[in-house]
């Protein structure tokens, strides 16, 4: 079965590690959202892979697919 994940996002309640970000990259999931922290390796991979990463725990948005101008978050 060949499923297209290019128009979905992954929402997790746990920390985002490199392995989670890599799984999103392999599945071609463009947006990854977590309420916990993210690791530096995950941030680096998301930047290189073009994955938008949103972390409420780290108050960070990485990538351009999410408009964050009304938040006081740092855009990494």
GROMACS .gro file of C-alpha atoms in nm:
model
   76
    1UNK     CA    1   0.000   0.000   0.000
    2UNK     CA    2   0.138   0.339  -0.099
    3UNK     CA    3   0.000   0.613   0.128
    4UNK     CA    4   0.060   0.982   0.062
    5UNK     CA    5   0.142   1.167   0.386
    6UNK     CA    6   0.247   1.492   0.219
    7UNK     CA    7  -0.073   1.672   0.326
    8UNK     CA    8  -0.084   1.569   0.693
    9UNK     CA    9   0.098   1.658   1.012
   10UNK     CA   10   0.218   1.446   1.302
   11UNK     CA   11   0.116   1.555   1.651
   12UNK     CA   12   0.301   1.390   1.940
   13UNK     CA   13   0.291   1.444   2.314
   14UNK     CA   14   0.647   1.329   2.370
   15UNK     CA   15   0.995   1.468   2.309
   16UNK     CA   16   1.096   1.482   1.943
   17UNK     CA   17   1.423   1.301   1.886
   18UNK     CA   18   1.629   1.253   1.573
   19UNK     CA   19   1.456   0.918   1.515
   20UNK     CA   20   1.109   1.073   1.520
   21UNK     CA   21   1.218   1.347   1.279
   22UNK     CA   22   1.382   1.086   1.055
   23UNK     CA   23   1.060   0.885   1.046
   24UNK     CA   24   0.872   1.199   0.934
   25UNK     CA   25   1.133   1.258   0.666
   26UNK     CA   26   1.106   0.901   0.536
   27UNK     CA   27   0.724   0.917   0.536
   28UNK     CA   28   0.733   1.263   0.372
   29UNK     CA   29   0.531   1.422   0.654
   30UNK     CA   30   0.587   1.798   0.618
   31UNK     CA   31   0.486   1.921   0.966
   32UNK     CA   32   0.575   1.781   1.308
   33UNK     CA   33   0.415   1.924   1.624
   34UNK     CA   34   0.497   1.841   1.986
   35UNK     CA   35   0.404   1.976   2.325
   36UNK     CA   36   0.740   1.872   2.470
   37UNK     CA   37   1.105   1.958   2.401
   38UNK     CA   38   1.302   1.876   2.089
   39UNK     CA   39   1.660   1.761   2.054
   40UNK     CA   40   1.923   1.960   1.866
   41UNK     CA   41   1.973   1.675   1.618
   42UNK     CA   42   1.601   1.674   1.541
   43UNK     CA   43   1.609   2.050   1.480
   44UNK     CA   44   1.909   2.013   1.247
   45UNK     CA   45   1.742   1.734   1.050
   46UNK     CA   46   1.414   1.925   1.017
   47UNK     CA   47   1.598   2.232   0.890
   48UNK     CA   48   1.790   2.030   0.630
   49UNK     CA   49   1.488   1.824   0.526
   50UNK     CA   50   1.245   2.115   0.502
   51UNK     CA   51   1.017   1.980   0.776
   52UNK     CA   52   0.828   2.239   0.978
   53UNK     CA   53   0.875   2.164   1.348
   54UNK     CA   54   0.656   2.325   1.615
   55UNK     CA   55   0.737   2.274   1.983
   56UNK     CA   56   0.519   2.423   2.252
   57UNK     CA   57   0.759   2.299   2.522
   58UNK     CA   58   1.060   2.470   2.363
   59UNK     CA   59   0.848   2.759   2.230
   60UNK     CA   60   1.010   2.718   1.891
   61UNK     CA   61   0.904   2.700   1.528
   62UNK     CA   62   1.148   2.567   1.269
   63UNK     CA   63   1.049   2.599   0.905
   64UNK     CA   64   0.822   2.814   0.695
   65UNK     CA   65   0.499   2.615   0.663
   66UNK     CA   66   0.353   2.765   0.981
   67UNK     CA   67   0.272   3.132   1.030
   68UNK     CA   68   0.401   3.226   1.374
   69UNK     CA   69   0.412   3.605   1.360
   70UNK     CA   70   0.142   3.644   1.628
   71UNK     CA   71   0.337   3.430   1.877
   72UNK     CA   72   0.623   3.552   2.087
   73UNK     CA   73   0.816   3.239   1.995
   74UNK     CA   74   1.163   3.235   1.854
   75UNK     CA   75   1.176   3.111   1.501
   76UNK     CA   76   1.482   2.890   1.466
   0.00000   0.00000   0.00000
